[in-house]
Coordinates of C-alpha atoms and ligand atoms in Angstrom, one line a residue:
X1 CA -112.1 42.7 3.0
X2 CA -108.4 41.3 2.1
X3 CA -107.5 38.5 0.1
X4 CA -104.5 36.5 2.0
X5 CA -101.3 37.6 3.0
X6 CA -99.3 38.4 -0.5
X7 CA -96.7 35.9 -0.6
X8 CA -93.8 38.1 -1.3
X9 CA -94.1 39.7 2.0
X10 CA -93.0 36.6 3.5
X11 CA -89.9 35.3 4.2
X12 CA -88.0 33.2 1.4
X13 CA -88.9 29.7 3.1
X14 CA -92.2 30.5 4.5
X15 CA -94.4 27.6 3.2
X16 CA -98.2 26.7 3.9
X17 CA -99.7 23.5 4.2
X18 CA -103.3 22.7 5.6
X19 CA -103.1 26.9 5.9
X20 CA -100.6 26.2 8.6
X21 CA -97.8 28.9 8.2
X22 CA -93.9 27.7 8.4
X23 CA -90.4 29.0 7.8
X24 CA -87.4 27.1 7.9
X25 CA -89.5 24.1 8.2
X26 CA -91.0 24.8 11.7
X27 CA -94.4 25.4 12.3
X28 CA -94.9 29.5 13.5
X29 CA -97.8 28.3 15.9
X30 CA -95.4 25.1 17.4
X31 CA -92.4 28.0 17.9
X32 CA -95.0 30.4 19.8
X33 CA -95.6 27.4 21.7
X34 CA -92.1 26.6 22.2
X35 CA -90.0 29.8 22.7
X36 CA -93.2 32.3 24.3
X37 CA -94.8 35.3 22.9
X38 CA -93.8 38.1 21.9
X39 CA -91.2 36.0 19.3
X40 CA -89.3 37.3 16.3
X41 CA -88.5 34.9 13.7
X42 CA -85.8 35.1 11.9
X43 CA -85.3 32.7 8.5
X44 CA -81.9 32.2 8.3
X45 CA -81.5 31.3 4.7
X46 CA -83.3 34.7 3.8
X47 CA -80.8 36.5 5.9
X48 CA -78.1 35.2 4.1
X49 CA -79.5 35.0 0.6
X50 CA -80.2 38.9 1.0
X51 CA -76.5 39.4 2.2
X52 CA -75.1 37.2 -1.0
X53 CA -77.5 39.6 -3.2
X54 CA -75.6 42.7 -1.8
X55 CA -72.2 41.1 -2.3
X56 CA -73.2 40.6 -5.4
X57 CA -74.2 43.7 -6.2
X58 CA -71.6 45.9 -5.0
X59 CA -67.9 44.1 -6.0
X60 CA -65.7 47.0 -4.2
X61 CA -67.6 45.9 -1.0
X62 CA -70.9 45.8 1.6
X63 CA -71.1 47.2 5.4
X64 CA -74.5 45.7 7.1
X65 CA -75.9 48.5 8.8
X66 CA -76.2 46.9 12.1
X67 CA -78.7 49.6 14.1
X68 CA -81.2 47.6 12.3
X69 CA -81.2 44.6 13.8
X70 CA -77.7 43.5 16.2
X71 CA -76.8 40.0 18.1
X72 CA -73.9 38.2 18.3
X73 CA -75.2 35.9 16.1
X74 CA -76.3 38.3 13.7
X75 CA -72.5 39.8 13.4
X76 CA -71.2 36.5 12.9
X77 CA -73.4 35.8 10.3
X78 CA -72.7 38.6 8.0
X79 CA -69.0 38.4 8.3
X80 CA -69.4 34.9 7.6
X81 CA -71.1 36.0 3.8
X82 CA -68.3 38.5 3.6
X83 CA -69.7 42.0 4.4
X84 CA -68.2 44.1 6.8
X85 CA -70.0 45.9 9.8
X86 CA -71.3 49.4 9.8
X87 CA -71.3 50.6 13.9
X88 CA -72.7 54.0 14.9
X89 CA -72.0 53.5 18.9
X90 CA -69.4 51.8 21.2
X91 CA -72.0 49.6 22.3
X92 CA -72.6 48.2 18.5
X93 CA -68.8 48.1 18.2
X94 CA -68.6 45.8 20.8
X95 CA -71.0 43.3 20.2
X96 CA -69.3 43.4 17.1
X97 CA -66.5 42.7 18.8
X98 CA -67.8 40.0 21.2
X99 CA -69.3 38.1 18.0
X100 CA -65.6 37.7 16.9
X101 CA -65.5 39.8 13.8
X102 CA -62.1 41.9 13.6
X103 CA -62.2 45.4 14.5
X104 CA -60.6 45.8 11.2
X105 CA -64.5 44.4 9.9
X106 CA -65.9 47.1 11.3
X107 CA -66.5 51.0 10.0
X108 CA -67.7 53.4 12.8
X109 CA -70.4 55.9 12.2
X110 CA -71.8 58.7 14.4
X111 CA -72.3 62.2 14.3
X112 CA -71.4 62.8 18.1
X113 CA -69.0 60.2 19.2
X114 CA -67.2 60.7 22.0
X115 CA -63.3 60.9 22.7
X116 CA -63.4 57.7 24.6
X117 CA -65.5 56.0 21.5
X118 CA -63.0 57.4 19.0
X119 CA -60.2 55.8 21.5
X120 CA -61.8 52.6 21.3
X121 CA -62.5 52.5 18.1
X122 CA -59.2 53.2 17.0
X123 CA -58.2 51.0 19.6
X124 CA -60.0 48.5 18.2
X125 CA -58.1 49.0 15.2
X126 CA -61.3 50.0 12.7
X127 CA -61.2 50.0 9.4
X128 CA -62.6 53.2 8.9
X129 CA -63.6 56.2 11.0
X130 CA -66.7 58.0 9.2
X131 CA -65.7 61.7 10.2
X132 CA -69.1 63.7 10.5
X133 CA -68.0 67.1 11.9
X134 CA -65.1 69.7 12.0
X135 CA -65.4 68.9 16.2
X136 CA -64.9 65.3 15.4
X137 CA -61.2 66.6 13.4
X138 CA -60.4 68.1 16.4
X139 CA -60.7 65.0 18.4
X140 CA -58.5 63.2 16.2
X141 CA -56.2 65.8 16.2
X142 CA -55.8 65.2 19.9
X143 CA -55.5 61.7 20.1
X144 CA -53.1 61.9 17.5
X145 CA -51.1 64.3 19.8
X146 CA -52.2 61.9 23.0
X147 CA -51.3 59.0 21.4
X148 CA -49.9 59.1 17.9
X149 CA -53.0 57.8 16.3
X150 CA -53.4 58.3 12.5
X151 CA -57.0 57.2 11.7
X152 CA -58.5 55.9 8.4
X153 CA -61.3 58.4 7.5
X154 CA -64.2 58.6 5.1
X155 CA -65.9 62.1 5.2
X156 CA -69.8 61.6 5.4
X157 CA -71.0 64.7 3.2
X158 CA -74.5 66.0 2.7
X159 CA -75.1 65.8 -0.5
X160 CA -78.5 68.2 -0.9
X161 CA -81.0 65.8 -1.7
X162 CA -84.4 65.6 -0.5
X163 CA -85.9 62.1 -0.3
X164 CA -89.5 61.3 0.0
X165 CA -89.4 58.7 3.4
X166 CA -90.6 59.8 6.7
X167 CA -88.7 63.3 8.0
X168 CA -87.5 61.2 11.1
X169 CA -85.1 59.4 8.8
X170 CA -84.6 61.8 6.1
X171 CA -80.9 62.5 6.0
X172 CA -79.8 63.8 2.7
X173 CA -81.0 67.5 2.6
X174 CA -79.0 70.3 3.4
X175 CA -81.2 71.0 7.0
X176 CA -79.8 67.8 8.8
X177 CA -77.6 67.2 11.4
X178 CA -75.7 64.6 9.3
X179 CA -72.3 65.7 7.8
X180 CA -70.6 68.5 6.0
X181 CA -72.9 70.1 3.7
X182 CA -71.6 70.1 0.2
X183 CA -73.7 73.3 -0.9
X184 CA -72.2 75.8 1.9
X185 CA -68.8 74.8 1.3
X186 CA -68.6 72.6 4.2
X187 CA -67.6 69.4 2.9
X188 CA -64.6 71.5 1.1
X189 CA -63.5 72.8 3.9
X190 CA -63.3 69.4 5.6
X191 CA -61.5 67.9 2.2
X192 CA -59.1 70.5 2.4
X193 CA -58.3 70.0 6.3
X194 CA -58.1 66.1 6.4
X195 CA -55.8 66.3 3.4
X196 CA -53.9 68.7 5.7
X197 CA -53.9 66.8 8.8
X198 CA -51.0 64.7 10.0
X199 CA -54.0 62.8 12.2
X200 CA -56.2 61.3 9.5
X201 CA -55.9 59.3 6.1
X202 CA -58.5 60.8 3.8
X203 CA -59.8 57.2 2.3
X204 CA -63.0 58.1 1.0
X205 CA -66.5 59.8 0.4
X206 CA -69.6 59.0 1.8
X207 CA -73.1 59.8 1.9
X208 CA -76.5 58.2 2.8
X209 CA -79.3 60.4 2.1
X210 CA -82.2 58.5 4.1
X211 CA -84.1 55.4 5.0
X212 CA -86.8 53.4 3.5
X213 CA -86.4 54.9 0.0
X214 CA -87.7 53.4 -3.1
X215 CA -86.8 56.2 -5.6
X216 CA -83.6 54.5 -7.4
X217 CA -83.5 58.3 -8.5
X218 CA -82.8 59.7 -5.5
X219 CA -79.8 57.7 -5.3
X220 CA -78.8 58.4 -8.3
X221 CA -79.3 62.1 -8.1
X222 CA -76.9 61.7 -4.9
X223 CA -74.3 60.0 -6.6
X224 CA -74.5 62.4 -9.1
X225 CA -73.4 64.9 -6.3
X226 CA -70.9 63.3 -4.2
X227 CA -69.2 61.0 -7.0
X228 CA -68.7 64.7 -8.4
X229 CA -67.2 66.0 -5.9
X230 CA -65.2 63.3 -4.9
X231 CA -63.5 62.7 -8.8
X232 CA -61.2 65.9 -8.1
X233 CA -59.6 63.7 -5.2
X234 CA -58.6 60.7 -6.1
X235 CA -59.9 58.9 -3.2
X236 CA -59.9 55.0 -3.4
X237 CA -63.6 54.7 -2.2
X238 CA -67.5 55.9 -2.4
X239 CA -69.6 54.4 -0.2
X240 CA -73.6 55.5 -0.9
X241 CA -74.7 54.5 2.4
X242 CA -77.6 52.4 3.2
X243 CA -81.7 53.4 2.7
X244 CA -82.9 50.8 0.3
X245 CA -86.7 50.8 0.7
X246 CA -88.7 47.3 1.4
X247 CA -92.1 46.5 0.9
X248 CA -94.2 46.6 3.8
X249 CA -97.7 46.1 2.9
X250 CA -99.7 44.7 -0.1
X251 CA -99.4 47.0 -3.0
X252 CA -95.4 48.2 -2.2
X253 CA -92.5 47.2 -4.4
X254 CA -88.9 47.6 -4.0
X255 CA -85.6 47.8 -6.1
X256 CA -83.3 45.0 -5.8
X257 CA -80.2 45.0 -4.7
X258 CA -79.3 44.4 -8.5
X259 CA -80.7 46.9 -9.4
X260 CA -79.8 49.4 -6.7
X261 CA -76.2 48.3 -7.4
X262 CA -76.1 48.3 -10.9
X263 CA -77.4 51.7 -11.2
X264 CA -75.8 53.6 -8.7
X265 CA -72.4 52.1 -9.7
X266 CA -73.0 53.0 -13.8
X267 CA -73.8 56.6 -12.6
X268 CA -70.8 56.8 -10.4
X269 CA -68.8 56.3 -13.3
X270 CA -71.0 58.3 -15.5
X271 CA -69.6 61.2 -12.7
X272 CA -66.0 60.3 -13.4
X273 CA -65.6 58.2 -10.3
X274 CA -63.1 55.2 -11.0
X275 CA -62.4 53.9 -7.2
X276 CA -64.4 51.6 -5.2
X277 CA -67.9 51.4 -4.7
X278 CA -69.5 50.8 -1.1
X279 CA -73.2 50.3 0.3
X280 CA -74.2 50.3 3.5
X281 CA -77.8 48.4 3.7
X282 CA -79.5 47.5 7.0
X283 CA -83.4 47.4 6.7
X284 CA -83.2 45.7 3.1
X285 CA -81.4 43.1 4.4
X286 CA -83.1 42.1 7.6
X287 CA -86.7 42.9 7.3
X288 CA -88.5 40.7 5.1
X289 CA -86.5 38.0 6.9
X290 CA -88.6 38.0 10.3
X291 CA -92.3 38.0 11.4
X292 CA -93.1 38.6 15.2
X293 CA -95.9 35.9 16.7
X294 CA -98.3 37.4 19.1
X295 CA -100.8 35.7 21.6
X296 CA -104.2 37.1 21.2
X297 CA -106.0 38.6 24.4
X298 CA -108.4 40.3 24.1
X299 CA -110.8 41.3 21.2
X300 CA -113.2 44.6 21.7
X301 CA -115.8 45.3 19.2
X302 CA -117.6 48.1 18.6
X303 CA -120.4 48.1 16.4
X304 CA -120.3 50.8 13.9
X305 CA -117.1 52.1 14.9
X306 CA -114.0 49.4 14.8
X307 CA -113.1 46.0 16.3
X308 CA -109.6 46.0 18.9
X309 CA -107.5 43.3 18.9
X310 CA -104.7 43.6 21.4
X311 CA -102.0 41.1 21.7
X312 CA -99.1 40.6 24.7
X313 CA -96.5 43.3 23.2
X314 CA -96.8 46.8 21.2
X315 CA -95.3 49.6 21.1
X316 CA -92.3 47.9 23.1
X317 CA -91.1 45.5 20.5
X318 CA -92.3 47.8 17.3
X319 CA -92.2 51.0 18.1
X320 CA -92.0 52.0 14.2
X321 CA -96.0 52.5 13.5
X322 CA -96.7 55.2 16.4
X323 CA -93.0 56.5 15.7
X324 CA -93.1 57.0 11.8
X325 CA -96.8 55.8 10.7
X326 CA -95.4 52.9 10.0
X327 CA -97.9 50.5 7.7
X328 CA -97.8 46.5 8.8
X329 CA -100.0 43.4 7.3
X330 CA -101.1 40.7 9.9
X331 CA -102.3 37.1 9.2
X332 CA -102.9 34.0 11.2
X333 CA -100.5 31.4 11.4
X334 CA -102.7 28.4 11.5
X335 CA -104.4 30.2 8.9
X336 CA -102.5 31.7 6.1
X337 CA -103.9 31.2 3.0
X338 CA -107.3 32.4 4.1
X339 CA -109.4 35.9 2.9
X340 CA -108.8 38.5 5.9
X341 CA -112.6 39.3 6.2
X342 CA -112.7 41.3 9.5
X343 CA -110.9 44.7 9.8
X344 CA -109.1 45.4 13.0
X345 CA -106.6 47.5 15.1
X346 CA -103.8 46.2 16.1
X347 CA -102.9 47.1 19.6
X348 CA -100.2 46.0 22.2
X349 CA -100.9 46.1 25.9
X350 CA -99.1 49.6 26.8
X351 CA -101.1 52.1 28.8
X352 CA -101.6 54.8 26.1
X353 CA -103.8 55.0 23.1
X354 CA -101.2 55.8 20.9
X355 CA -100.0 51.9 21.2
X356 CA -101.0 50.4 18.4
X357 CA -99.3 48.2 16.2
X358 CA -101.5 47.9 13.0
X359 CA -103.7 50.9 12.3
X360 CA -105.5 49.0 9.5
X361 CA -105.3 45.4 9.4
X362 CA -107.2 42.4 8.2
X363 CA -107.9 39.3 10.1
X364 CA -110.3 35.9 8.9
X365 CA -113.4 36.6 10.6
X366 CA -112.7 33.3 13.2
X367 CA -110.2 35.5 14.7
X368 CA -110.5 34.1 18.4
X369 CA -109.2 35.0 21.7
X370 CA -105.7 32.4 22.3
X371 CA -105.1 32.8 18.6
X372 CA -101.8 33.3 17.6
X373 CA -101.3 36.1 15.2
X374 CA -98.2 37.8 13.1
X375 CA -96.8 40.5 11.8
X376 CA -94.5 39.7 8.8
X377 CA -91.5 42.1 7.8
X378 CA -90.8 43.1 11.2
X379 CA -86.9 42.1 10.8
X380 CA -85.6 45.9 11.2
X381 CA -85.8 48.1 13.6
X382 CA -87.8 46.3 16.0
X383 CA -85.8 44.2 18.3
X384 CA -83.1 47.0 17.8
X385 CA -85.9 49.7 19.2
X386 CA -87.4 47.8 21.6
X387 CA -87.5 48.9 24.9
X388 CA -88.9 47.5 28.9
X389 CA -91.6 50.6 28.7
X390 CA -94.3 49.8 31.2
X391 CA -91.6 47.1 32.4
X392 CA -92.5 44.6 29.7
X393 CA -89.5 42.0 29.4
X394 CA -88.2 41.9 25.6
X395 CA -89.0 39.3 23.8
X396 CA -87.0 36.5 22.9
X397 CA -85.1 36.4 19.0
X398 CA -84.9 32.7 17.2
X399 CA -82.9 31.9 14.1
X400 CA -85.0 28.8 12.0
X401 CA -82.8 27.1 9.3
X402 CA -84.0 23.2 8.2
X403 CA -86.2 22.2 10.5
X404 CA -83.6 23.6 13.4
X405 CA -84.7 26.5 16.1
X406 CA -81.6 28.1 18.2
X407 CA -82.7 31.2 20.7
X408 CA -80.2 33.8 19.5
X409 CA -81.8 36.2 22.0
X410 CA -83.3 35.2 24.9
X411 CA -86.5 37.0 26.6
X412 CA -85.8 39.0 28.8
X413 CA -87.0 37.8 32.9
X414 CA -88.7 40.3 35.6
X415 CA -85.3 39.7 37.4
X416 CA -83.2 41.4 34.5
X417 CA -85.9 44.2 34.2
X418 CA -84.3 45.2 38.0
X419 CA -80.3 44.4 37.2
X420 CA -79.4 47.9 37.2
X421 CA -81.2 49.0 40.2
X422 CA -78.9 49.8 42.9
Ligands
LLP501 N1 -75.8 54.1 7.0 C1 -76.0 55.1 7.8 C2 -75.0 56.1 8.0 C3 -77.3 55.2 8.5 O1 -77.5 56.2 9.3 C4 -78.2 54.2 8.2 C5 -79.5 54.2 8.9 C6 -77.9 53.1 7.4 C7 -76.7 53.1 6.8 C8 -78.9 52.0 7.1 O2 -80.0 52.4 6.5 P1 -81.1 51.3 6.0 O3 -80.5 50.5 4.9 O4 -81.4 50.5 7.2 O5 -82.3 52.1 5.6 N2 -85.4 53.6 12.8 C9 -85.7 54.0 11.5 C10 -84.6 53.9 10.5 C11 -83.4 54.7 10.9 C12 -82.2 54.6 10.0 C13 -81.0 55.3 10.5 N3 -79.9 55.2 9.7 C14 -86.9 53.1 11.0 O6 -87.3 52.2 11.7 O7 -87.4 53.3 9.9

């Protein structure tokens, strides 16, 4: 037995009348009914209220980590609040750069890029070039001999801390692929070899020790580290990454972005760091700001053991409970100030057992086949992880704002599940 959906774990504009859920001022059940199922949802006025409260909070300047959730209209709508854009791949550099937002917007992550995405990205004139490995130097070195290219670097350093989030997205602790270790004398060597180098402009420090962290500690026990290390340089910037935790289910609380901000900055200066300080959010911006809809199909009950509710995605469009254990809430969207009486499983139509989108959720007990049903806080890592496994089509992405739906994202047809056959 559940009470109804907390509020909180809603987005900003979600409002209920008659039990009827809406965001932006549409009606969830009349855009399932509109746009299809599987939908995400995104409130647009969320979106960009979390990417003012990051501004805010970190003056010297805000990447949005865009692996967690990319569109062209999703670039364009954190340059417009003034954040830059935090790529890890060619492919999110260019629909960065088919969004319209200036190469020199963009910072480019990765601990395995290629020559030909170091050429495009300096190419592309990036602002910065986060170097994650002596073979990456070497790169630069050549492209500097092949064509005279002297890059604007951060060094991404591994600062030693462990973080309590899933292992999968752990990043912090000395056994990670991530960076130059600061404890073996790594991240010296590689100070000491870009301040040598006629190929790169050592510009700053970073680190980013994890995902889905709700310890403000951790990241302070991190700056702690790297602002450290970095004082002896005089460097113009620190950037702490991303990894901001967000509450999920009923029961979790996160930091702000005030506070997050606040306290990483006053223990960066606490280490004797005076430059600028960077952040590098994804998740905490995008999450709470989208719920996916679902159509109902089928409900199996099993007396004395547990009642199945599968819906027309899964694993496909939220991949992140069977990946990591991932917790989600559900509710009805005609129906969402009511008690969740009836516990369920969640599942998605995938041919594997393991498919299962809420291990334990709560329902009203009038559940019915046809129903639509959601899962809020599904705004990162979903759409940006989906994938066409058992040839299911992607769903389609809509931004609400006043009353207004556009299709940012269209689903995907049978047709495009065959465009790269040959
Ligand atoms: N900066 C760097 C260098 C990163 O690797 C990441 C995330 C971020 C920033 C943004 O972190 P965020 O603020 O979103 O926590 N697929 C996983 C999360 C993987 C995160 C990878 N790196 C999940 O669904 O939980």
């Amino acid at each position: 037995m559940a009470g109804p959906l907390p509020r909180h774990l809603l987005p900003d504009t979600a409002a209920i009348a008659d039990g009827a859920v809406s965001i932006g001022g549409l009606e969830l059940v009349d855009l399932a009914a509109e746009f299809g199922t599987p939908l995400f949802v995104y409130d647009e006025q969320h979106l960009r209220q979390r990417c003012r409260d990051a501004v805010e909070a970190f003056p010297g300047g805000v990447s949005y980590a865009s692996k967690a959730f990319l569109c062209i209209a999703m670039a364009q709508l954190v340059a417009e609040e003034g954040m830059q854009i935090d790529v890890a791949t060619a492919g999110e550099l260019y629909v960065a750069l088919a969004a319209g937002v200036g190469g020199d917007k963009c910072i480019f992550h990765g601990n395995n890029k290629s020559m030909d995405e170091l050429r495009y990205a300096l190419d592309s004139g990036v602002r910065h070039i986060m170097v994650d490995s002596f073979d990456e130097l070497d790169r630069l070195d050549m492209l500097h001999a092949e064509i005279g290219s002297v890059a604007d670097i951060m060094l991404r350093i591994t600062p030693g801390v462990e973080v309590h989030t899933h292992e999968f997205i752990a990043t912090g602790q000395d056994d990670s692929k991530f960076g130059f270790t600061v404890s073996t004398g790594l991240a010296l060597r590689a100070v000491e070899r870009a301040l040598a180098s006629p190929a790169v402009n050592l510009v700053g420090i970073h680190a980013h020790i994890g995902s889905q962290v709700f310890s403000i500690e951790s990241f302070q026990k991190a700056v702690e580290v790297i602002a450290g290390f970095a004082a002896p340089y005089d460097v113009d910037e620190l950037s702490i990454g991303g990894g901001l935790g967000v509450a999920y289910v009923e029961g979790e609380e996160a930091p702000t972005f005030a506070s997050w901000g606040a306290s990483v900055q006053r223990a960066c200066r606490d280490a004797g760091f005076a430059g600028r300080i960077t952040a590098e959010p994804g998740r905490s911006i995008v999450a709470a700001s989208a719920v996916t809809l679902y159509e109902v199909g089928t409900i199996k009950t099993l007396e004395g053991i547990r009642t199945y509710v599968a819906v027309d995605g899964g694993m496909s469009d939220n991949p992140r409970p069977v990946l990591y254990g991932s917790g989600y809430e559900t509710f009805l969207p005609r129906s969402g100030d009511a008690e969740r009486e009836l516990d369920i499983r969640l599942v998605g139509k995938h041919c594997e057992s393991g498919d299962m989108l809420v291990r334990e959720g709560w329902v009203p007990d009038d559940l019915a086949v046809g129903d639509i049903l959601a899962t809020p806080v599904t705004g990162a890592y979903g759409h940006s992880m989906a994938s066409n496994y058992n040839k299911v089509t992607r769903p389609a992405v809509v931004f609400v704002r006043e009353g207004e739906a556009r299709q940012v994202i269209r689903r995907e047809t049978l047709e495009d599940l065959i465009r790269l056959d040959t």
